[in-house]
């Protein structure tokens, strides 16, 4: 058996980004909620709901990165607790969808009803919220491409940024026309935008939980590269999946031409997987050409 072991994971490297964003968003949430209740603006309240989702999501992401880095003392978690970050991303999806559904229901309930909306607080709080969200986005952006956990937080804050723009637009339209209907329409647009983002992130989360082949990786190409290694005559039972962001895993059976070359074959295969396919943890079974039994597996 041969194994290549990864060192660290993407979420842990970007924990400080999550912490700073959590403080920024958490501090502003209470401001926006208070002004949303005072002004009667559904757009402002919907954005406050997004902020609440952000606070929960960022907090869960922070906790998840801490849990993921914790060593296993039970002996029961052979892969550690790295999947905690993926579950935190799933929580982000659920929070985003929940807020989107709430906003749509509230907006539909307001259609045809007379509502008084104060545009002044909407413009002021929307502008402050936009500045806070842009700062959080700038902090999270560098980690969003590496960590699914950070990406979930990044998309949450991006949705909030769009929400802040919507609040400003709704405030301006209400002030210009005197029609509170604009507030409702903008809230619906914000809800739809958040739902689309949630579905996109959800697909990535379920791809990881379903142990799909990592995005951008071709299993046929990986098998061909392994088969082309000097000393390998066949490759079978190849499996590729993602444990958590930045940690790809592979298992495979390699049939060797010369049993005395097993150590060299393992070293070449491990190096190939790491350098050419980004797989840091590989478990490889080396078999002689006359070995039988793998074809007897029922799954």
Tab-separated table of N, CA and C in Angstrom, residues 14 17-19 21-22 25 50 53-59 61-62 85 88-89 92-93 96 132-163 193-194 197-198 200-201 204:
chain	number	residue	atom	x	y	z
A	14	UNK	N	-7.574	30.104	5.526
A	14	UNK	CA	-8.339	31.342	5.352
A	14	UNK	C	-9.271	31.611	6.533
A	17	UNK	N	-9.836	35.266	7.491
A	17	UNK	CA	-10.747	36.019	6.613
A	17	UNK	C	-12.189	35.862	7.090
A	18	UNK	N	-12.558	34.654	7.456
A	18	UNK	CA	-13.898	34.402	7.971
A	18	UNK	C	-14.134	35.169	9.268
A	19	UNK	N	-13.114	35.227	10.126
A	19	UNK	CA	-13.260	35.910	11.414
A	19	UNK	C	-13.494	37.407	11.231
A	21	UNK	N	-14.616	38.973	8.499
A	21	UNK	CA	-15.910	39.181	7.846
A	21	UNK	C	-17.053	38.988	8.834
A	22	UNK	N	-16.925	38.004	9.719
A	22	UNK	CA	-17.951	37.747	10.734
A	22	UNK	C	-18.145	38.971	11.630
A	25	UNK	N	-19.873	41.924	9.479
A	25	UNK	CA	-21.281	41.671	9.166
A	25	UNK	C	-22.124	41.618	10.433
A	50	UNK	N	-30.789	38.586	5.140
A	50	UNK	CA	-29.575	38.075	4.507
A	50	UNK	C	-28.383	38.242	5.449
A	53	UNK	N	-28.470	35.592	7.980
A	53	UNK	CA	-27.976	34.353	7.386
A	53	UNK	C	-26.451	34.384	7.300
A	54	UNK	N	-25.909	35.548	6.969
A	54	UNK	CA	-24.457	35.700	6.900
A	54	UNK	C	-23.807	35.447	8.246
A	55	UNK	N	-24.393	36.031	9.291
A	55	UNK	CA	-23.821	35.883	10.629
A	55	UNK	C	-23.789	34.411	11.027
A	56	UNK	N	-24.904	33.708	10.794
A	56	UNK	CA	-24.975	32.286	11.129
A	56	UNK	C	-23.988	31.487	10.270
A	57	UNK	N	-23.964	31.794	8.958
A	57	UNK	CA	-23.105	31.058	8.035
A	57	UNK	C	-21.629	31.274	8.341
A	58	UNK	N	-21.248	32.523	8.554
A	58	UNK	CA	-19.852	32.817	8.859
A	58	UNK	C	-19.442	32.202	10.197
A	59	UNK	N	-20.352	32.259	11.180
A	59	UNK	CA	-20.057	31.646	12.461
A	59	UNK	C	-19.893	30.140	12.341
A	61	UNK	N	-19.045	28.547	9.636
A	61	UNK	CA	-17.823	28.307	8.873
A	61	UNK	C	-16.596	28.380	9.773
A	62	UNK	N	-16.597	29.355	10.678
A	62	UNK	CA	-15.485	29.474	11.620
A	62	UNK	C	-15.384	28.249	12.523
A	85	UNK	N	-16.527	21.251	7.232
A	85	UNK	CA	-16.579	22.470	6.424
A	85	UNK	C	-17.603	22.349	5.300
A	88	UNK	N	-20.953	22.906	6.757
A	88	UNK	CA	-21.162	24.335	7.002
A	88	UNK	C	-21.604	25.019	5.712
A	89	UNK	N	-21.052	24.597	4.587
A	89	UNK	CA	-21.466	25.142	3.292
A	89	UNK	C	-22.915	24.766	2.995
A	92	UNK	N	-25.112	27.065	4.748
A	92	UNK	CA	-25.203	28.340	4.028
A	92	UNK	C	-26.266	28.262	2.935
A	93	UNK	N	-26.302	27.141	2.230
A	93	UNK	CA	-27.305	26.950	1.174
A	93	UNK	C	-28.710	27.000	1.760
A	96	UNK	N	-29.667	30.563	2.825
A	96	UNK	CA	-29.942	31.419	1.680
A	96	UNK	C	-31.311	31.108	1.077
A	132	UNK	N	-19.970	47.966	3.996
A	132	UNK	CA	-19.586	46.835	4.850
A	132	UNK	C	-19.441	45.564	4.020
A	133	UNK	N	-20.405	45.322	3.132
A	133	UNK	CA	-20.367	44.110	2.313
A	133	UNK	C	-19.193	44.108	1.344
A	134	UNK	N	-18.890	45.257	0.756
A	134	UNK	CA	-17.751	45.331	-0.161
A	134	UNK	C	-16.442	45.043	0.565
A	135	UNK	N	-16.339	45.530	1.797
A	135	UNK	CA	-15.139	45.256	2.589
A	135	UNK	C	-15.032	43.761	2.890
A	136	UNK	N	-16.156	43.133	3.269
A	136	UNK	CA	-16.153	41.697	3.558
A	136	UNK	C	-15.842	40.882	2.307
A	137	UNK	N	-16.386	41.311	1.164
A	137	UNK	CA	-16.101	40.617	-0.095
A	137	UNK	C	-14.621	40.658	-0.434
A	138	UNK	N	-14.016	41.820	-0.260
A	138	UNK	CA	-12.589	41.967	-0.557
A	138	UNK	C	-11.747	41.037	0.311
A	139	UNK	N	-12.182	40.854	1.553
A	139	UNK	CA	-11.440	39.986	2.479
A	139	UNK	C	-11.605	38.512	2.111
A	140	UNK	N	-12.825	38.121	1.720
A	140	UNK	CA	-13.117	36.712	1.458
A	140	UNK	C	-12.732	36.255	0.056
A	141	UNK	N	-12.573	37.185	-0.850
A	141	UNK	CA	-12.394	36.829	-2.267
A	141	UNK	C	-11.211	35.898	-2.504
A	142	UNK	N	-10.085	36.168	-1.875
A	142	UNK	CA	-8.879	35.371	-2.112
A	142	UNK	C	-9.064	33.914	-1.697
A	143	UNK	N	-9.898	33.659	-0.694
A	143	UNK	CA	-10.091	32.289	-0.230
A	143	UNK	C	-11.239	31.562	-0.909
A	144	UNK	N	-12.107	32.307	-1.632
A	144	UNK	CA	-13.297	31.700	-2.235
A	144	UNK	C	-12.954	30.715	-3.340
A	145	UNK	N	-11.821	30.918	-4.015
A	145	UNK	CA	-11.446	30.014	-5.089
A	145	UNK	C	-10.803	28.737	-4.606
A	146	UNK	N	-10.414	28.685	-3.328
A	146	UNK	CA	-9.716	27.515	-2.794
A	146	UNK	C	-10.574	26.676	-1.863
A	147	UNK	N	-11.443	27.330	-1.101
A	147	UNK	CA	-12.213	26.626	-0.081
A	147	UNK	C	-13.708	26.718	-0.355
A	148	UNK	N	-14.384	25.553	-0.388
A	148	UNK	CA	-15.830	25.541	-0.580
A	148	UNK	C	-16.518	26.224	0.591
A	149	UNK	N	-15.959	26.065	1.767
A	149	UNK	CA	-16.499	26.692	2.966
A	149	UNK	C	-16.447	28.219	2.850
A	150	UNK	N	-15.287	28.754	2.459
A	150	UNK	CA	-15.134	30.198	2.286
A	150	UNK	C	-15.990	30.674	1.115
A	151	UNK	N	-16.112	29.842	0.076
A	151	UNK	CA	-16.937	30.208	-1.072
A	151	UNK	C	-18.398	30.377	-0.665
A	152	UNK	N	-18.863	29.498	0.220
A	152	UNK	CA	-20.234	29.635	0.698
A	152	UNK	C	-20.443	30.961	1.404
A	153	UNK	N	-19.487	31.339	2.252
A	153	UNK	CA	-19.563	32.629	2.945
A	153	UNK	C	-19.455	33.778	1.954
A	154	UNK	N	-18.583	33.623	0.965
A	154	UNK	CA	-18.381	34.667	-0.051
A	154	UNK	C	-19.671	34.910	-0.841
A	155	UNK	N	-20.339	33.822	-1.245
A	155	UNK	CA	-21.587	33.963	-2.005
A	155	UNK	C	-22.686	34.569	-1.139
A	156	UNK	N	-22.706	34.239	0.142
A	156	UNK	CA	-23.671	34.845	1.053
A	156	UNK	C	-23.473	36.354	1.097
A	157	UNK	N	-22.221	36.773	1.263
A	157	UNK	CA	-21.937	38.206	1.339
A	157	UNK	C	-22.185	38.875	-0.014
A	158	UNK	N	-21.907	38.158	-1.111
A	158	UNK	CA	-22.197	38.707	-2.431
A	158	UNK	C	-23.690	38.963	-2.599
A	159	UNK	N	-24.506	38.020	-2.109
A	159	UNK	CA	-25.952	38.202	-2.157
A	159	UNK	C	-26.360	39.416	-1.332
A	160	UNK	N	-25.709	39.600	-0.195
A	160	UNK	CA	-25.988	40.766	0.634
A	160	UNK	C	-25.584	42.055	-0.068
A	161	UNK	N	-24.479	42.017	-0.801
A	161	UNK	CA	-24.043	43.202	-1.537
A	161	UNK	C	-25.092	43.591	-2.563
A	162	UNK	N	-25.603	42.576	-3.280
A	162	UNK	CA	-26.680	42.840	-4.232
A	162	UNK	C	-27.916	43.366	-3.507
A	163	UNK	N	-28.154	42.822	-2.309
A	163	UNK	CA	-29.286	43.293	-1.512
A	163	UNK	C	-29.141	44.747	-1.117
A	193	UNK	N	-32.366	36.449	-6.737
A	193	UNK	CA	-30.911	36.425	-6.892
A	193	UNK	C	-30.277	35.498	-5.861
A	194	UNK	N	-30.732	35.589	-4.628
A	194	UNK	CA	-30.189	34.753	-3.553
A	194	UNK	C	-30.485	33.276	-3.833
A	197	UNK	N	-28.078	31.837	-6.442
A	197	UNK	CA	-26.757	31.614	-5.850
A	197	UNK	C	-26.757	30.378	-4.949
A	198	UNK	N	-27.828	30.199	-4.201
A	198	UNK	CA	-27.919	29.059	-3.290
A	198	UNK	C	-27.927	27.743	-4.052
A	200	UNK	N	-26.643	27.168	-6.996
A	200	UNK	CA	-25.311	26.965	-7.571
A	200	UNK	C	-24.349	26.373	-6.542
A	201	UNK	N	-24.343	26.947	-5.346
A	201	UNK	CA	-23.479	26.430	-4.286
A	201	UNK	C	-23.931	25.044	-3.848
A	204	UNK	N	-22.510	22.220	-5.864
A	204	UNK	CA	-21.117	21.919	-5.523
A	204	UNK	C	-21.026	21.116	-4.226
